[in-house]
Amino acid sequence: MDKSVVHKIHVANNAAARAKGSRMPTQPIKLYYLPPSPPCRSVMMTARALDIDLELVLTNIMQGEHKTPEYLKMNPQHTIPTMDDSGFILWESRAILTYLVNAYGRTDSLYPKNPRQRALVDQRLNFDLGTLYKRYMDLYAPMLFHGQGYNDEAAEKLNEALGWLNSMLEGRVFVAGDTLTIADISIVVVFSNLEAFGFDFSAHENVAKWFERTKKSLEPYGYEEIDQAGARMLASFLKKE
Ligand SMILES: N[C@@H](CCC(=O)N[C@@H](CS)C(=O)NCC(=O)O)C(=O)O
C-alpha cells in the first residue's frame, strides 16, 4: 500500500482512539521484524491487543539485512524485533512489550501497576528470557540453523522448565494470575513453536490447558495469522533439515 495512504489510515485510527480517551503514538511505530521470528510475533500480538498500528519493516536476517551500517547504527546488537517510536529505539522483545503497555495501554491489565502483580509478570518474563526460551533455543537452534539432530539432554532440560511453568500455573488461569498479561503473550510463542514442531508437552496438564485458553484469548489479536502461521513457517525450516 502507498505510504501516504498508510499514514492517513494511521491518523484516522488514532483520532478515533483518542476520541475514546486513549494515548496513541503521534507517528506510526516502526517494527523491524520477520514473520517467523518468535519475539517479533509477541510484539505484534501485543500491539494488536493495545490497538496500535505498527509500520512493519521486513528485515530478512537470512540475507543480512540486520547487519547493514544503518541497522547497526540503530541496534548494534543486530537483533529483531527492533522498535522505532518517533526516534526512540528499543530492542529486546520483553522490554518492548512493557514499554508499549506503559506508554499506550488504555488500562494496565496487560501489565498491572500493582507492585506484587507486576512483580509476578516480571518474574515470568525473566523466567521466559533466561530459562524457558533459552532452553527451547538450546534444543531447537542447532536443529533449525545448523542441521543437527535431536539432543535428548537439551530436551530433558526443556522438559524440566516446562515442569516449573506447570507449577507456576497451579491455581492460576494465566501465567501470572487470573487475567491475560504480556507474560502470557511472551511465553505463548514458545508453545506455538513446540506444537508446530511436534514436541509433546501434554504431560504438563496445567500448561496444556493454559495453552488452549491463551490461544483462544489471543484469537482477536491475530493469534492464528501472526503466531500460528509464524510457528508453522519455522517448522517448515525444521523439516527441510
Ligand atoms: N532476546 C531477544 C532475542 C532476539 C533475537 O535473537 N532475534 C533473532 C531472530 S528470532 C535475531 O535477531 N537473530 C539475528 C541475530 O542475532 O543476529 C528478544 O526477545 O528480542
PDB file of C-alpha atoms and ligand atoms in Angstrom:
ATOM      1  CA  MET A   1       0.000   0.000   0.000  1.00  0.00           C
ATOM      2  CA  ASP A   2       1.120   3.571  -0.753  1.00  0.00           C
ATOM      3  CA  LYS A   3       2.961   5.075   2.281  1.00  0.00           C
ATOM      4  CA  SER A   4       0.793   8.216   2.338  1.00  0.00           C
ATOM      5  CA  VAL A   5      -2.353   6.046   2.398  1.00  0.00           C
ATOM      6  CA  VAL A   6      -0.919   4.026   5.329  1.00  0.00           C
ATOM      7  CA  HIS A   7      -0.204   7.290   7.142  1.00  0.00           C
ATOM      8  CA  LYS A   8      -3.736   8.643   6.519  1.00  0.00           C
ATOM      9  CA  ILE A   9      -5.254   5.413   7.865  1.00  0.00           C
ATOM     10  CA  HIS A  10      -2.981   5.673  10.912  1.00  0.00           C
ATOM     11  CA  VAL A  11      -4.013   9.285  11.583  1.00  0.00           C
ATOM     12  CA  ALA A  12      -7.710   8.380  11.245  1.00  0.00           C
ATOM     13  CA  ASN A  13      -7.347   5.344  13.539  1.00  0.00           C
ATOM     14  CA  ASN A  14      -5.532   7.388  16.152  1.00  0.00           C
ATOM     15  CA  ALA A  15      -8.095  10.160  16.040  1.00  0.00           C
ATOM     16  CA  ALA A  16     -10.771   7.527  16.720  1.00  0.00           C
ATOM     17  CA  ALA A  17      -8.708   6.049  19.568  1.00  0.00           C
ATOM     18  CA  ARG A  18      -8.049   9.472  21.083  1.00  0.00           C
ATOM     19  CA  ALA A  19     -11.781  10.179  20.935  1.00  0.00           C
ATOM     20  CA  LYS A  20     -12.182   7.063  23.104  1.00  0.00           C
ATOM     21  CA  GLY A  21      -9.694   8.624  25.566  1.00  0.00           C
ATOM     22  CA  SER A  22      -6.526   6.621  24.931  1.00  0.00           C
ATOM     23  CA  ARG A  23      -2.933   7.746  24.311  1.00  0.00           C
ATOM     24  CA  MET A  24      -1.661   6.892  20.879  1.00  0.00           C
ATOM     25  CA  PRO A  25       1.665   7.273  19.077  1.00  0.00           C
ATOM     26  CA  THR A  26       1.893  10.515  17.082  1.00  0.00           C
ATOM     27  CA  GLN A  27       3.681   8.699  14.213  1.00  0.00           C
ATOM     28  CA  PRO A  28       3.269   5.011  13.308  1.00  0.00           C
ATOM     29  CA  ILE A  29       5.646   2.904  15.386  1.00  0.00           C
ATOM     30  CA  LYS A  30       8.135   1.101  13.127  1.00  0.00           C
ATOM     31  CA  LEU A  31       8.861  -2.523  13.884  1.00  0.00           C
ATOM     32  CA  TYR A  32      11.810  -4.223  12.178  1.00  0.00           C
ATOM     33  CA  TYR A  33      10.711  -7.830  12.004  1.00  0.00           C
ATOM     34  CA  LEU A  34      10.471 -11.144  10.173  1.00  0.00           C
ATOM     35  CA  PRO A  35       7.184 -13.146  10.305  1.00  0.00           C
ATOM     36  CA  PRO A  36       8.531 -16.450  11.756  1.00  0.00           C
ATOM     37  CA  SER A  37      10.609 -14.752  14.480  1.00  0.00           C
ATOM     38  CA  PRO A  38       9.052 -15.702  17.859  1.00  0.00           C
ATOM     39  CA  PRO A  39       9.928 -12.464  19.722  1.00  0.00           C
ATOM     40  CA  CYS A  40       8.600 -10.408  16.778  1.00  0.00           C
ATOM     41  CA  ARG A  41       5.325 -12.338  16.988  1.00  0.00           C
ATOM     42  CA  SER A  42       4.836 -11.477  20.675  1.00  0.00           C
ATOM     43  CA  VAL A  43       5.357  -7.763  19.949  1.00  0.00           C
ATOM     44  CA  MET A  44       2.906  -7.857  17.035  1.00  0.00           C
ATOM     45  CA  MET A  45       0.161  -9.561  19.081  1.00  0.00           C
ATOM     46  CA  THR A  46       0.672  -7.112  21.964  1.00  0.00           C
ATOM     47  CA  ALA A  47       0.379  -4.149  19.579  1.00  0.00           C
ATOM     48  CA  ARG A  48      -2.897  -5.620  18.293  1.00  0.00           C
ATOM     49  CA  ALA A  49      -4.155  -6.091  21.868  1.00  0.00           C
ATOM     50  CA  LEU A  50      -3.386  -2.426  22.516  1.00  0.00           C
ATOM     51  CA  ASP A  51      -4.963  -1.350  19.213  1.00  0.00           C
ATOM     52  CA  ILE A  52      -1.701   0.178  17.991  1.00  0.00           C
ATOM     53  CA  ASP A  53      -0.883   0.220  14.280  1.00  0.00           C
ATOM     54  CA  LEU A  54       2.664  -0.831  13.504  1.00  0.00           C
ATOM     55  CA  GLU A  55       4.595   0.092  10.400  1.00  0.00           C
ATOM     56  CA  LEU A  56       6.181  -3.282   9.738  1.00  0.00           C
ATOM     57  CA  VAL A  57       9.638  -3.171   8.179  1.00  0.00           C
ATOM     58  CA  LEU A  58      10.570  -6.577   6.795  1.00  0.00           C
ATOM     59  CA  THR A  59      14.154  -7.334   7.860  1.00  0.00           C
ATOM     60  CA  ASN A  60      15.455 -10.515   6.323  1.00  0.00           C
ATOM     61  CA  ILE A  61      18.132 -11.739   8.714  1.00  0.00           C
ATOM     62  CA  MET A  62      18.895 -14.659   6.347  1.00  0.00           C
ATOM     63  CA  GLN A  63      20.045 -12.062   3.803  1.00  0.00           C
ATOM     64  CA  GLY A  64      22.000  -9.955   6.300  1.00  0.00           C
ATOM     65  CA  GLU A  65      19.539  -7.049   6.340  1.00  0.00           C
ATOM     66  CA  HIS A  66      20.155  -6.736  10.099  1.00  0.00           C
ATOM     67  CA  LYS A  67      23.871  -6.106   9.571  1.00  0.00           C
ATOM     68  CA  THR A  68      23.784  -3.084   7.280  1.00  0.00           C
ATOM     69  CA  PRO A  69      25.551   0.062   8.596  1.00  0.00           C
ATOM     70  CA  GLU A  70      22.137   1.773   9.031  1.00  0.00           C
ATOM     71  CA  TYR A  71      20.694  -1.125  11.021  1.00  0.00           C
ATOM     72  CA  LEU A  72      23.814  -1.470  13.205  1.00  0.00           C
ATOM     73  CA  LYS A  73      23.718   2.264  13.952  1.00  0.00           C
ATOM     74  CA  MET A  74      20.187   1.763  15.271  1.00  0.00           C
ATOM     75  CA  ASN A  75      20.794  -1.591  17.025  1.00  0.00           C
ATOM     76  CA  PRO A  76      24.463  -2.599  17.349  1.00  0.00           C
ATOM     77  CA  GLN A  77      23.299  -5.979  18.665  1.00  0.00           C
ATOM     78  CA  HIS A  78      21.630  -6.586  15.240  1.00  0.00           C
ATOM     79  CA  THR A  79      18.543  -8.350  16.588  1.00  0.00           C
ATOM     80  CA  ILE A  80      14.920  -8.310  15.538  1.00  0.00           C
ATOM     81  CA  PRO A  81      12.484  -7.164  16.807  1.00  0.00           C
ATOM     82  CA  THR A  82      13.679  -3.567  16.994  1.00  0.00           C
ATOM     83  CA  MET A  83      11.203  -0.754  17.557  1.00  0.00           C
ATOM     84  CA  ASP A  84      11.420   2.889  16.477  1.00  0.00           C
ATOM     85  CA  ASP A  85       8.789   5.057  18.160  1.00  0.00           C
ATOM     86  CA  SER A  86       9.415   8.540  16.715  1.00  0.00           C
ATOM     87  CA  GLY A  87      13.175   8.158  17.151  1.00  0.00           C
ATOM     88  CA  PHE A  88      13.011   6.226  20.431  1.00  0.00           C
ATOM     89  CA  ILE A  89      14.778   2.956  19.578  1.00  0.00           C
ATOM     90  CA  LEU A  90      14.270  -0.163  21.649  1.00  0.00           C
ATOM     91  CA  TRP A  91      15.112  -3.844  21.230  1.00  0.00           C
ATOM     92  CA  GLU A  92      14.605  -6.944  23.391  1.00  0.00           C
ATOM     93  CA  SER A  93      11.009  -8.046  22.864  1.00  0.00           C
ATOM     94  CA  ARG A  94      10.044  -8.138  26.553  1.00  0.00           C
ATOM     95  CA  ALA A  95      11.285  -4.561  27.043  1.00  0.00           C
ATOM     96  CA  ILE A  96       9.222  -3.547  24.006  1.00  0.00           C
ATOM     97  CA  LEU A  97       6.115  -5.240  25.451  1.00  0.00           C
ATOM     98  CA  THR A  98       6.384  -3.397  28.786  1.00  0.00           C
ATOM     99  CA  TYR A  99       7.092  -0.088  27.001  1.00  0.00           C
ATOM    100  CA  LEU A 100       4.048  -0.423  24.750  1.00  0.00           C
ATOM    101  CA  VAL A 101       1.681  -1.092  27.653  1.00  0.00           C
ATOM    102  CA  ASN A 102       3.241   1.634  29.821  1.00  0.00           C
ATOM    103  CA  ALA A 103       3.149   4.180  27.025  1.00  0.00           C
ATOM    104  CA  TYR A 104      -0.100   3.332  25.251  1.00  0.00           C
ATOM    105  CA  GLY A 105      -2.249   0.935  27.323  1.00  0.00           C
ATOM    106  CA  ARG A 106      -5.776   2.176  27.960  1.00  0.00           C
ATOM    107  CA  THR A 107      -5.690   0.104  31.124  1.00  0.00           C
ATOM    108  CA  ASP A 108      -2.886  -1.610  32.992  1.00  0.00           C
ATOM    109  CA  SER A 109      -4.448  -5.069  32.679  1.00  0.00           C
ATOM    110  CA  LEU A 110      -1.732  -6.459  30.366  1.00  0.00           C
ATOM    111  CA  TYR A 111       0.979  -5.186  32.737  1.00  0.00           C
ATOM    112  CA  PRO A 112      -0.581  -4.380  36.145  1.00  0.00           C
ATOM    113  CA  LYS A 113       0.712  -1.396  38.130  1.00  0.00           C
ATOM    114  CA  ASN A 114       0.067  -3.145  41.454  1.00  0.00           C
ATOM    115  CA  PRO A 115       3.620  -3.909  42.689  1.00  0.00           C
ATOM    116  CA  ARG A 116       3.037  -7.560  43.567  1.00  0.00           C
ATOM    117  CA  GLN A 117       1.053  -8.341  40.442  1.00  0.00           C
ATOM    118  CA  ARG A 118       3.669  -6.578  38.314  1.00  0.00           C
ATOM    119  CA  ALA A 119       6.472  -8.435  40.108  1.00  0.00           C
ATOM    120  CA  LEU A 120       4.865 -11.751  39.143  1.00  0.00           C
ATOM    121  CA  VAL A 121       4.607 -10.671  35.499  1.00  0.00           C
ATOM    122  CA  ASP A 122       8.268  -9.573  35.605  1.00  0.00           C
ATOM    123  CA  GLN A 123       9.297 -12.872  37.191  1.00  0.00           C
ATOM    124  CA  ARG A 124       7.541 -14.819  34.421  1.00  0.00           C
ATOM    125  CA  LEU A 125       9.126 -12.603  31.731  1.00  0.00           C
ATOM    126  CA  ASN A 126      12.565 -13.156  33.261  1.00  0.00           C
ATOM    127  CA  PHE A 127      11.905 -16.880  33.572  1.00  0.00           C
ATOM    128  CA  ASP A 128      10.982 -16.887  29.899  1.00  0.00           C
ATOM    129  CA  LEU A 129      14.082 -14.952  28.783  1.00  0.00           C
ATOM    130  CA  GLY A 130      16.625 -16.706  30.965  1.00  0.00           C
ATOM    131  CA  THR A 131      15.244 -20.229  31.234  1.00  0.00           C
ATOM    132  CA  LEU A 132      12.254 -21.269  29.120  1.00  0.00           C
ATOM    133  CA  TYR A 133      13.052 -19.586  25.800  1.00  0.00           C
ATOM    134  CA  LYS A 134      16.759 -20.248  26.385  1.00  0.00           C
ATOM    135  CA  ARG A 135      16.197 -23.986  26.840  1.00  0.00           C
ATOM    136  CA  TYR A 136      13.859 -24.050  23.848  1.00  0.00           C
ATOM    137  CA  MET A 137      16.669 -22.449  21.792  1.00  0.00           C
ATOM    138  CA  ASP A 138      19.301 -24.811  23.227  1.00  0.00           C
ATOM    139  CA  LEU A 139      17.274 -27.686  21.800  1.00  0.00           C
ATOM    140  CA  TYR A 140      15.980 -26.237  18.536  1.00  0.00           C
ATOM    141  CA  ALA A 141      18.557 -23.638  17.333  1.00  0.00           C
ATOM    142  CA  PRO A 142      21.106 -26.359  16.400  1.00  0.00           C
ATOM    143  CA  MET A 143      18.368 -28.240  14.514  1.00  0.00           C
ATOM    144  CA  LEU A 144      16.905 -25.153  12.805  1.00  0.00           C
ATOM    145  CA  PHE A 145      20.117 -23.392  11.846  1.00  0.00           C
ATOM    146  CA  HIS A 146      22.915 -25.988  11.841  1.00  0.00           C
ATOM    147  CA  GLY A 147      21.248 -29.150  10.580  1.00  0.00           C
ATOM    148  CA  GLN A 148      21.973 -31.023  13.794  1.00  0.00           C
ATOM    149  CA  GLY A 149      19.879 -33.841  15.255  1.00  0.00           C
ATOM    150  CA  TYR A 150      17.608 -34.021  18.292  1.00  0.00           C
ATOM    151  CA  ASN A 151      19.554 -33.694  21.558  1.00  0.00           C
ATOM    152  CA  ASP A 152      17.945 -35.741  24.358  1.00  0.00           C
ATOM    153  CA  GLU A 153      19.811 -33.895  27.086  1.00  0.00           C
ATOM    154  CA  ALA A 154      18.627 -30.484  25.846  1.00  0.00           C
ATOM    155  CA  ALA A 155      15.082 -31.901  25.515  1.00  0.00           C
ATOM    156  CA  GLU A 156      15.212 -33.068  29.130  1.00  0.00           C
ATOM    157  CA  LYS A 157      16.318 -29.601  30.274  1.00  0.00           C
ATOM    158  CA  LEU A 158      13.457 -28.024  28.333  1.00  0.00           C
ATOM    159  CA  ASN A 159      11.039 -30.515  29.862  1.00  0.00           C
ATOM    160  CA  GLU A 160      12.283 -29.543  33.320  1.00  0.00           C
ATOM    161  CA  ALA A 161      11.480 -25.873  32.568  1.00  0.00           C
ATOM    162  CA  LEU A 162       8.005 -26.889  31.360  1.00  0.00           C
ATOM    163  CA  GLY A 163       7.512 -28.611  34.720  1.00  0.00           C
ATOM    164  CA  TRP A 164       8.424 -25.384  36.538  1.00  0.00           C
ATOM    165  CA  LEU A 165       5.911 -23.450  34.437  1.00  0.00           C
ATOM    166  CA  ASN A 166       3.329 -26.136  35.213  1.00  0.00           C
ATOM    167  CA  SER A 167       3.855 -25.490  38.955  1.00  0.00           C
ATOM    168  CA  MET A 168       3.598 -21.702  38.464  1.00  0.00           C
ATOM    169  CA  LEU A 169       0.232 -22.278  36.801  1.00  0.00           C
ATOM    170  CA  GLU A 170      -1.195 -24.264  39.745  1.00  0.00           C
ATOM    171  CA  GLY A 171      -4.419 -22.494  40.817  1.00  0.00           C
ATOM    172  CA  ARG A 172      -3.968 -19.784  38.142  1.00  0.00           C
ATOM    173  CA  VAL A 173      -5.840 -19.138  34.928  1.00  0.00           C
ATOM    174  CA  PHE A 174      -2.951 -17.334  33.242  1.00  0.00           C
ATOM    175  CA  VAL A 175       0.768 -17.458  33.989  1.00  0.00           C
ATOM    176  CA  ALA A 176       0.795 -14.508  36.410  1.00  0.00           C
ATOM    177  CA  GLY A 177      -2.768 -14.565  37.758  1.00  0.00           C
ATOM    178  CA  ASP A 178      -6.369 -14.612  36.637  1.00  0.00           C
ATOM    179  CA  THR A 179      -6.056 -12.290  33.666  1.00  0.00           C
ATOM    180  CA  LEU A 180      -4.035 -12.339  30.471  1.00  0.00           C
ATOM    181  CA  THR A 181      -0.787 -10.340  30.668  1.00  0.00           C
ATOM    182  CA  ILE A 182       2.225  -9.708  28.462  1.00  0.00           C
ATOM    183  CA  ALA A 183       3.894 -12.670  30.203  1.00  0.00           C
ATOM    184  CA  ASP A 184       1.334 -14.988  28.555  1.00  0.00           C
ATOM    185  CA  ILE A 185       1.940 -13.318  25.187  1.00  0.00           C
ATOM    186  CA  SER A 186       5.711 -13.671  25.531  1.00  0.00           C
ATOM    187  CA  ILE A 187       5.519 -17.312  26.635  1.00  0.00           C
ATOM    188  CA  VAL A 188       2.809 -18.492  24.232  1.00  0.00           C
ATOM    189  CA  VAL A 189       5.121 -18.133  21.215  1.00  0.00           C
ATOM    190  CA  VAL A 190       7.392 -20.860  22.627  1.00  0.00           C
ATOM    191  CA  PHE A 191       4.428 -23.229  22.842  1.00  0.00           C
ATOM    192  CA  SER A 192       3.171 -22.390  19.366  1.00  0.00           C
ATOM    193  CA  ASN A 193       6.613 -23.451  18.142  1.00  0.00           C
ATOM    194  CA  LEU A 194       6.657 -26.619  20.272  1.00  0.00           C
ATOM    195  CA  GLU A 195       3.209 -27.567  18.958  1.00  0.00           C
ATOM    196  CA  ALA A 196       4.253 -26.918  15.340  1.00  0.00           C
ATOM    197  CA  PHE A 197       7.465 -28.938  15.873  1.00  0.00           C
ATOM    198  CA  GLY A 198       5.557 -31.875  17.414  1.00  0.00           C
ATOM    199  CA  PHE A 199       7.135 -31.623  20.895  1.00  0.00           C
ATOM    200  CA  ASP A 200       4.727 -33.382  23.253  1.00  0.00           C
ATOM    201  CA  PHE A 201       4.073 -31.330  26.395  1.00  0.00           C
ATOM    202  CA  SER A 202       0.681 -32.894  27.235  1.00  0.00           C
ATOM    203  CA  ALA A 203       2.095 -34.480  30.431  1.00  0.00           C
ATOM    204  CA  HIS A 204       2.197 -30.955  31.887  1.00  0.00           C
ATOM    205  CA  GLU A 205      -1.550 -30.666  32.352  1.00  0.00           C
ATOM    206  CA  ASN A 206      -1.730 -27.082  33.645  1.00  0.00           C
ATOM    207  CA  VAL A 207       0.466 -25.951  30.766  1.00  0.00           C
ATOM    208  CA  ALA A 208      -1.582 -27.808  28.138  1.00  0.00           C
ATOM    209  CA  LYS A 209      -4.844 -26.272  29.426  1.00  0.00           C
ATOM    210  CA  TRP A 210      -3.293 -22.807  29.738  1.00  0.00           C
ATOM    211  CA  PHE A 211      -2.026 -23.029  26.140  1.00  0.00           C
ATOM    212  CA  GLU A 212      -5.510 -23.743  24.769  1.00  0.00           C
ATOM    213  CA  ARG A 213      -7.007 -20.959  26.913  1.00  0.00           C
ATOM    214  CA  THR A 214      -4.347 -18.452  25.859  1.00  0.00           C
ATOM    215  CA  LYS A 215      -4.724 -19.274  22.157  1.00  0.00           C
ATOM    216  CA  LYS A 216      -8.453 -18.501  22.466  1.00  0.00           C
ATOM    217  CA  SER A 217      -7.810 -15.266  24.367  1.00  0.00           C
ATOM    218  CA  LEU A 218      -5.386 -14.155  21.661  1.00  0.00           C
ATOM    219  CA  GLU A 219      -7.653 -15.038  18.739  1.00  0.00           C
ATOM    220  CA  PRO A 220      -8.936 -11.434  18.459  1.00  0.00           C
ATOM    221  CA  TYR A 221      -5.329 -10.200  18.390  1.00  0.00           C
ATOM    222  CA  GLY A 222      -4.168 -12.227  15.416  1.00  0.00           C
ATOM    223  CA  TYR A 223      -3.120 -15.486  17.120  1.00  0.00           C
ATOM    224  CA  GLU A 224      -3.616 -17.616  14.009  1.00  0.00           C
ATOM    225  CA  GLU A 225      -2.397 -15.105  11.466  1.00  0.00           C
ATOM    226  CA  ILE A 226       0.658 -13.970  13.415  1.00  0.00           C
ATOM    227  CA  ASP A 227       1.694 -16.662  15.866  1.00  0.00           C
ATOM    228  CA  GLN A 228       0.451 -19.951  14.500  1.00  0.00           C
ATOM    229  CA  ALA A 229       1.390 -19.036  10.924  1.00  0.00           C
ATOM    230  CA  GLY A 230       4.880 -17.942  12.059  1.00  0.00           C
ATOM    231  CA  ALA A 231       5.401 -21.143  14.024  1.00  0.00           C
ATOM    232  CA  ARG A 232       4.365 -23.249  11.018  1.00  0.00           C
ATOM    233  CA  MET A 233       6.827 -21.347   8.839  1.00  0.00           C
ATOM    234  CA  LEU A 234       9.611 -22.173  11.313  1.00  0.00           C
ATOM    235  CA  ALA A 235       8.502 -25.813  11.417  1.00  0.00           C
ATOM    236  CA  SER A 236       8.921 -25.999   7.651  1.00  0.00           C
ATOM    237  CA  PHE A 237      12.608 -24.998   8.090  1.00  0.00           C
ATOM    238  CA  LEU A 238      12.939 -27.828  10.595  1.00  0.00           C
ATOM    239  CA  LYS A 239      11.502 -30.456   8.255  1.00  0.00           C
ATOM    240  CA  LYS A 240      13.898 -29.500   5.446  1.00  0.00           C
ATOM    241  CA  GLU A 241      16.933 -30.238   7.642  1.00  0.00           C
TER     242      GLU A 241
HETATM  243  N1  LIG B   1      16.027 -11.769  23.454  1.00  0.00           N
HETATM  244  C1  LIG B   1      15.808 -11.156  22.170  1.00  0.00           C
HETATM  245  C2  LIG B   1      16.100 -12.180  21.099  1.00  0.00           C
HETATM  246  C3  LIG B   1      16.154 -11.534  19.736  1.00  0.00           C
HETATM  247  C4  LIG B   1      16.740 -12.468  18.699  1.00  0.00           C
HETATM  248  O1  LIG B   1      17.692 -13.214  18.969  1.00  0.00           O
HETATM  249  N2  LIG B   1      16.171 -12.432  17.493  1.00  0.00           N
HETATM  250  C5  LIG B   1      16.699 -13.240  16.417  1.00  0.00           C
HETATM  251  C6  LIG B   1      15.573 -13.609  15.453  1.00  0.00           C
HETATM  252  S1  LIG B   1      14.306 -14.540  16.252  1.00  0.00           S
HETATM  253  C7  LIG B   1      17.734 -12.427  15.667  1.00  0.00           C
HETATM  254  O2  LIG B   1      17.619 -11.228  15.539  1.00  0.00           O
HETATM  255  N3  LIG B   1      18.778 -13.091  15.151  1.00  0.00           N
HETATM  256  C8  LIG B   1      19.793 -12.458  14.363  1.00  0.00           C
HETATM  257  C9  LIG B   1      20.997 -12.043  15.148  1.00  0.00           C
HETATM  258  O3  LIG B   1      21.001 -12.147  16.402  1.00  0.00           O
HETATM  259  O4  LIG B   1      21.961 -11.611  14.517  1.00  0.00           O
HETATM  260  C10 LIG B   1      14.349 -10.671  22.081  1.00  0.00           C
HETATM  261  O5  LIG B   1      13.498 -11.240  22.753  1.00  0.00           O
HETATM  262  O6  LIG B   1      14.082  -9.697  21.349  1.00  0.00           O
END
